[in-house]
Structure formats: structure tokens, C-alpha cells
XYZ file of C-alpha atoms in Angstrom:
347
model
C 10.731 8.138 -13.809
C 10.447 8.899 -10.183
C 14.058 8.663 -8.666
C 14.781 7.242 -5.545
C 16.084 10.498 -4.035
C 12.803 11.959 -5.217
C 10.682 9.754 -3.256
C 13.275 10.104 -0.174
C 12.676 13.879 -0.360
C 9.048 13.425 -0.588
C 9.138 11.186 2.540
C 11.033 13.570 4.022
C 8.328 16.139 3.846
C 5.748 13.819 5.720
C 6.458 15.226 9.009
C 5.713 18.716 8.115
C 2.825 18.141 5.489
C 0.408 15.483 6.982
C -1.001 16.045 10.590
C -0.163 14.191 13.638
C -2.094 11.164 14.961
C -2.201 9.353 11.436
C -3.585 5.984 12.182
C -2.038 3.045 10.228
C -2.980 -0.720 9.906
C -0.225 -2.803 8.563
C -1.558 -6.598 7.911
C 1.643 -8.726 7.630
C 3.831 -6.383 9.193
C 6.058 -8.690 11.457
C 8.310 -9.414 8.582
C 9.605 -8.386 5.497
C 8.154 -5.269 3.427
C 5.393 -4.810 5.649
C 8.061 -4.449 8.823
C 10.154 -2.424 7.241
C 7.721 0.233 5.560
C 6.007 0.360 8.922
C 9.172 1.352 10.489
C 9.429 4.201 7.837
C 6.449 5.228 8.514
C 6.738 5.634 12.196
C 10.333 7.101 11.599
C 8.754 9.788 9.275
C 5.291 10.752 11.157
C 4.141 12.653 14.320
C 2.462 10.555 16.966
C 1.330 7.985 14.815
C -1.078 5.270 15.784
C -0.085 1.834 14.403
C -1.810 -1.536 14.237
C 0.065 -4.482 13.032
C -1.060 -7.877 12.284
C 0.668 -11.034 12.114
C 1.566 -14.568 13.596
C 4.830 -13.966 15.465
C 4.299 -12.537 19.303
C 7.758 -13.155 19.351
C 8.699 -10.565 16.415
C 5.954 -8.422 17.650
C 8.306 -7.989 20.982
C 11.126 -7.014 19.081
C 9.350 -4.725 16.496
C 7.663 -2.691 19.081
C 10.507 -2.059 20.911
C 12.353 -1.073 17.298
C 9.320 1.443 16.689
C 9.695 3.016 20.030
C 13.240 3.805 19.440
C 12.400 5.056 16.181
C 9.737 7.391 17.740
C 8.799 7.306 20.944
C 5.689 9.502 20.740
C 3.778 6.894 18.518
C 1.492 4.155 19.967
C 1.941 0.754 18.626
C -0.661 -1.880 18.783
C 0.148 -5.737 17.742
C -2.866 -8.129 16.998
C -2.040 -11.762 16.607
C -3.831 -13.521 14.168
C -3.882 -16.048 11.318
C -5.262 -13.775 8.356
C -5.606 -16.763 6.218
C -8.950 -17.047 8.039
C -11.627 -14.534 7.004
C -13.081 -15.171 10.273
C -10.029 -14.134 11.948
C -9.839 -10.926 9.485
C -13.247 -9.938 10.860
C -12.133 -10.304 14.381
C -9.111 -8.036 13.726
C -11.376 -5.533 11.930
C -14.014 -5.519 14.824
C -10.883 -4.784 17.246
C -9.907 -2.053 15.261
C -13.368 -0.512 14.629
C -13.968 -0.628 18.522
C -10.388 1.456 19.256
C -10.635 3.934 16.096
C -12.854 6.180 14.460
C -10.946 6.809 11.413
C -8.242 4.942 9.439
C -5.594 6.935 7.214
C -3.558 3.887 5.805
C -4.504 0.166 5.254
C -0.831 -1.704 4.191
C -1.214 -5.291 3.068
C 1.692 -7.489 2.398
C 0.572 -10.846 3.958
C 3.013 -13.611 2.763
C 2.446 -16.931 1.654
C 3.724 -19.831 3.933
C 4.654 -22.590 1.789
C 5.176 -25.206 4.530
C 2.131 -27.068 3.323
C 1.335 -25.299 -0.009
C -1.151 -27.623 -1.472
C -3.752 -27.430 1.430
C -7.169 -25.570 1.928
C -7.629 -23.533 5.029
C -10.259 -24.617 7.692
C -12.901 -22.207 5.514
C -12.418 -24.491 2.590
C -9.996 -21.806 0.508
C -6.847 -22.533 -1.010
C -4.195 -21.425 1.390
C -2.315 -19.101 -0.701
C -5.466 -17.426 -2.400
C -6.933 -17.281 1.180
C -3.731 -15.033 2.325
C -2.974 -13.016 -1.089
C -6.125 -12.254 -2.033
C -9.442 -13.082 -0.093
C -7.994 -12.023 3.362
C -6.889 -8.831 1.850
C -10.007 -7.846 0.076
C -11.995 -8.536 3.132
C -9.511 -6.201 5.185
C -10.353 -3.592 2.862
C -14.086 -3.992 2.722
C -14.263 -4.038 6.540
C -12.139 -1.032 7.041
C -13.607 1.021 4.058
C -16.064 3.370 6.287
C -12.959 4.315 8.462
C -10.826 4.957 5.709
C -13.541 7.215 4.135
C -14.086 9.076 7.377
C -10.241 9.897 7.513
C -9.786 13.970 6.809
C -6.400 13.585 5.219
C -4.496 10.598 4.136
C -6.944 7.791 2.668
C -5.411 5.315 1.160
C -4.792 1.168 0.439
C -1.625 -0.023 -0.698
C -1.492 -3.749 -1.380
C 2.060 -5.336 -2.491
C 1.635 -8.180 -4.630
C 1.654 -8.694 -8.430
C 1.113 -5.272 -10.144
C 2.029 -5.263 -13.943
C 1.611 -9.247 -13.811
C -2.145 -9.147 -14.487
C -3.216 -11.649 -17.218
C -6.206 -12.307 -19.381
C -9.136 -13.953 -16.938
C -11.751 -16.434 -17.954
C -14.712 -15.598 -15.772
C -16.164 -19.076 -16.567
C -13.828 -20.710 -14.368
C -12.287 -18.616 -11.707
C -8.603 -19.974 -10.587
C -9.615 -19.511 -6.876
C -12.597 -21.595 -6.434
C -12.520 -23.851 -3.428
C -10.897 -27.136 -4.297
C -9.501 -26.072 -7.551
C -5.660 -26.190 -6.353
C -5.770 -29.888 -4.248
C -2.751 -31.296 -4.721
C -1.496 -28.814 -7.002
C 1.664 -27.625 -4.926
C 2.849 -23.892 -5.101
C 1.252 -21.035 -7.163
C 2.449 -21.349 -10.741
C 3.240 -18.295 -12.650
C -0.017 -18.203 -14.587
C -1.955 -18.714 -10.979
C -0.014 -15.944 -10.108
C -1.107 -13.503 -13.151
C -4.598 -14.466 -12.431
C -4.353 -13.600 -8.578
C -2.859 -10.311 -9.970
C -5.648 -9.432 -12.067
C -8.366 -10.538 -9.628
C -6.675 -8.224 -7.166
C -6.449 -5.119 -9.653
C -10.433 -5.494 -10.536
C -11.487 -5.905 -7.120
C -9.619 -2.454 -6.481
C -11.395 -1.153 -9.141
C -14.692 -2.340 -7.917
C -14.263 -0.877 -4.442
C -12.911 2.516 -6.358
C -16.453 2.931 -7.830
C -18.021 2.698 -4.379
C -15.284 4.943 -2.432
C -14.045 7.368 -4.737
C -12.263 9.370 -2.088
C -9.820 6.523 -1.465
C -6.901 5.939 -3.270
C -6.021 2.152 -4.147
C -2.340 1.260 -4.899
C -1.714 -2.187 -6.205
C 2.447 -2.648 -6.172
C 4.944 -4.975 -7.326
C 7.795 -4.956 -5.083
C 10.623 -6.071 -7.135
C 13.241 -8.464 -5.579
C 13.903 -7.647 -2.199
C 16.625 -8.828 0.109
C 15.345 -10.546 2.960
C 11.520 -10.737 1.670
C 9.194 -13.180 1.892
C 7.668 -12.371 -1.858
C 10.960 -14.055 -3.149
C 10.382 -17.237 -1.513
C 9.091 -20.119 -3.428
C 10.342 -23.906 -4.220
C 9.468 -23.106 -7.810
C 11.050 -19.690 -7.800
C 13.412 -19.353 -5.663
C 16.368 -20.844 -7.880
C 15.429 -18.413 -10.781
C 15.580 -15.259 -8.111
C 18.693 -16.086 -6.797
C 20.142 -16.230 -10.282
C 18.443 -12.817 -11.150
C 20.338 -11.374 -8.107
C 23.719 -12.548 -9.416
C 22.956 -10.420 -12.373
C 21.182 -7.478 -11.503
C 20.870 -7.222 -7.726
C 18.190 -7.043 -5.391
C 16.947 -4.032 -3.718
C 17.885 -3.638 0.438
C 15.298 -4.021 2.471
C 15.412 -0.767 3.527
C 15.095 0.841 0.196
C 12.279 -1.298 -0.281
C 10.478 0.216 2.912
C 11.329 3.989 1.666
C 9.609 3.194 -1.653
C 6.554 1.746 -0.293
C 6.179 4.608 1.979
C 6.419 7.103 -1.206
C 3.746 4.816 -2.664
C 1.462 4.885 0.664
C 1.850 8.958 1.230
C 2.557 10.722 -1.925
C 0.049 12.880 -3.851
C 1.276 11.341 -7.039
C -1.643 8.827 -6.255
C -4.627 10.624 -5.893
C -8.077 9.366 -5.057
C -10.545 9.769 -7.987
C -12.537 12.502 -6.498
C -9.531 14.280 -5.494
C -8.543 15.135 -9.157
C -12.267 15.012 -10.565
C -13.628 17.668 -7.897
C -10.443 19.336 -7.385
C -10.244 18.654 -3.726
C -6.588 18.975 -2.243
C -5.259 15.677 -2.762
C -4.523 13.602 0.248
C -0.664 13.068 0.588
C 2.633 14.906 0.416
C 2.695 17.652 -2.277
C 4.516 16.603 -5.401
C 8.137 17.539 -5.608
C 9.905 19.117 -8.715
C 9.716 16.746 -11.687
C 7.215 14.284 -10.124
C 3.677 14.110 -11.874
C 0.683 12.614 -10.851
C 0.485 8.786 -11.883
C -1.700 7.036 -14.730
C -4.219 4.920 -13.167
C -5.145 1.221 -14.197
C -7.566 2.703 -16.565
C -4.628 4.583 -18.493
C -5.946 7.936 -17.158
C -4.138 10.114 -15.035
C -5.206 10.328 -11.267
C -8.081 7.947 -11.789
C -7.712 6.369 -8.261
C -6.712 2.698 -8.879
C -2.831 2.114 -9.709
C -0.893 -0.622 -10.599
C 2.845 0.312 -10.227
C 6.430 -1.156 -10.194
C 8.479 -0.885 -7.204
C 10.095 2.255 -8.922
C 6.600 3.960 -8.595
C 5.909 3.977 -12.206
C 2.792 2.708 -13.920
C 2.472 -0.410 -15.558
C 2.841 -0.832 -19.458
C 0.124 0.633 -21.599
C -0.174 -3.093 -22.788
C -1.333 -4.260 -19.363
C -3.773 -1.280 -19.033
C -5.186 -2.303 -22.656
C -5.825 -5.618 -21.288
C -7.449 -4.976 -18.213
C -9.833 -2.870 -20.443
C -10.548 -5.936 -22.578
C -11.675 -7.418 -19.115
C -13.867 -4.596 -18.303
C -15.347 -5.048 -21.786
C -16.491 -8.425 -20.879
C -18.155 -6.715 -17.592
C -15.340 -8.692 -15.771
C -15.104 -6.397 -12.635
C -18.574 -7.116 -11.547
C -18.059 -11.036 -12.241
C -14.895 -10.767 -10.020
C -16.709 -9.099 -7.445
C -20.024 -11.070 -7.668
C -17.576 -14.049 -7.060
C -15.756 -12.582 -4.009
C -18.778 -11.548 -2.282
C -20.108 -15.087 -2.746
C -17.013 -16.293 -1.193
C -17.235 -14.164 1.691
C -20.710 -14.840 2.176
C -20.255 -18.515 2.092
C -17.465 -18.646 4.698
C -18.678 -16.058 7.205
C -22.313 -15.276 6.552
C -22.099 -11.761 5.585
C -20.403 -9.680 2.939
C -18.694 -7.420 5.390
C -18.680 -6.588 9.293
């Protein structure tokens, strides 16, 4: 197990290991884990260029002031958008593509606002699935070429439900438009299906981009994070807090900075071709992580808040889905929805 102190030690070496001018995009960066990780990234890097995407302009003004106080040499750009809409995602990506030639880190944490949980978006996608799955995958697909062009760190981190993956019925994906009409908030089984689709989609993307590492994380219970908010689960989580406690938000930020920058999570080609891995060199006692296919350093990682790969039983279940050609079926479904909504597979 990677200790928190080992993570902190790795983060402290970013400034001497990674080059100046790293470009990072934080989607969902105006609150919670996205905000705190972004601040840790700004604090520990040299002259970073950070783009953060969210809905609250008021929060953005405060955050930019905080970022400048942490690192006055950085550049900080807020892009205001409702990322539940794929057309808005495409607009944001075009803005970034117009300004940058490479992206080093894409960090995804858009939360699910449950004020109207049973509704569909105007694009006929169920709101929680639009935000937690389709929007995130669309960001990755659109920015993949810029990530591939980066000469150093090349990483995608999506914070959601790693380790919560479940078996998936490909004949009736739980995410089709209209599937959840009047169904209310996501149920546990639905959360597991979304987690599975997220991991399988990342595996599909890694086949196309083996020089990028993909990390799907479960953040644990975090004080002040929207990942804990749900009418169905709030009471249970509060009870868990009393028994085992919750991670302070700043600690969740440090842990996720480790996931975003450590050589523990190399791209598949970084190991197979023995290319120097993009990321902070491993410290004493820290080894390369086991990928979702149970192989060390295979490029896609489903990890818990402590940086450990999910149990073998989850990886065995994912193998069952691969044997049923579920990676291809999930990706075909995703592209079909992208094309239905936007008219294209990517921008």
C-alpha cells in the first residue's frame, strides 16, 4: 500500500522532475475534489497553465485569486459552461484547442446536481449520466490529440466509482435516453453500471492512445465534496463519517495529485516499449500499479483513494465482460449517442 507520506513525497518532487509550463484542464474545478486538486497542482508545479471549467463565475473569481496566491507565475483561465450538454463540451474543447497545442493532464470531476434528478437534458440524455459518463468521455475524445502530442506528462484522471464496477447487460444498457424517466436519483446498481462503462470506455480509448495513461478513481468519503451528496445516501454516509471519519478535502487533493502525476500509473507503451515513463519517478517502496486487466503497468487503472488497484475479483469480472466483447459494445453505444446528439463522433 502507498502511504499518504509517500504520496506527499512524490508530490514534493514534481517541481524538480516535471518541466515548467504544464497544461492542465480541470472539468468540475469550481468545487470539491476538482478545486482542491487543482490548487495542489498549481502549488507544486512551475509556471502551469490551468484551464478550469464549471458553472459558477462567482466561485471562479475566488478560485483564481487563490491560485495566484499559491503560484503567481501560473496562468489561470476559467471557462464557464454547463457540461451536462455535449454541445457545450464541444465548445469548451474548441476554446482549448484554439489556445493550446498540447495538454498534459485532463482531470474530470463534474458532480451530479440532484435538484431535479429525474430529468433529461435538452439533448435527451438523463442528467446524471450525461454529467458523469457521456460528458467526461466526450472531453477525453475531443482532447485526446492534444494529450498525445505532449512530450512529458500525458494523463487522464476521472474521479467516480472505481472498484464499484458490476456486470453489465449489453442488451439493455442502463443509460439509454428515457431509461430513467421519473426514476429519481441514481441507485446503487445504476452507479455500478456507470462505473463499469467508464472503465471499459477508458480501455477502448487506451487501445487508440497507448501513450496516454488513464486513471479511474474512487475518492472515498471526503468532507465537503459533492461526491457524498445524495438524498438516498446522505444519511448512510453521515453515519460512516461518525464511525471511520472522512478524508479532509486538502488530503483528497494531495492524494489525487499523486494519481495525476506519479509514475506509478504509466501509459501502456511507457512499459511495453521501455520508454521513460511520464510522471514523477517512483520513490522507495512504491511500485508500478496493476492495471484493470490485472497486468502491471498496462495503461488503464481503477484505483481507490489510497492509490491501490481494485481487488482481483473486480478485475476478474471485467475480464468476463471483455470475453463478451463488451468493450466494443460499450464504445459503439457511446459513439452512437455522440453522433445522435452532436452529429459527429468528436470535434
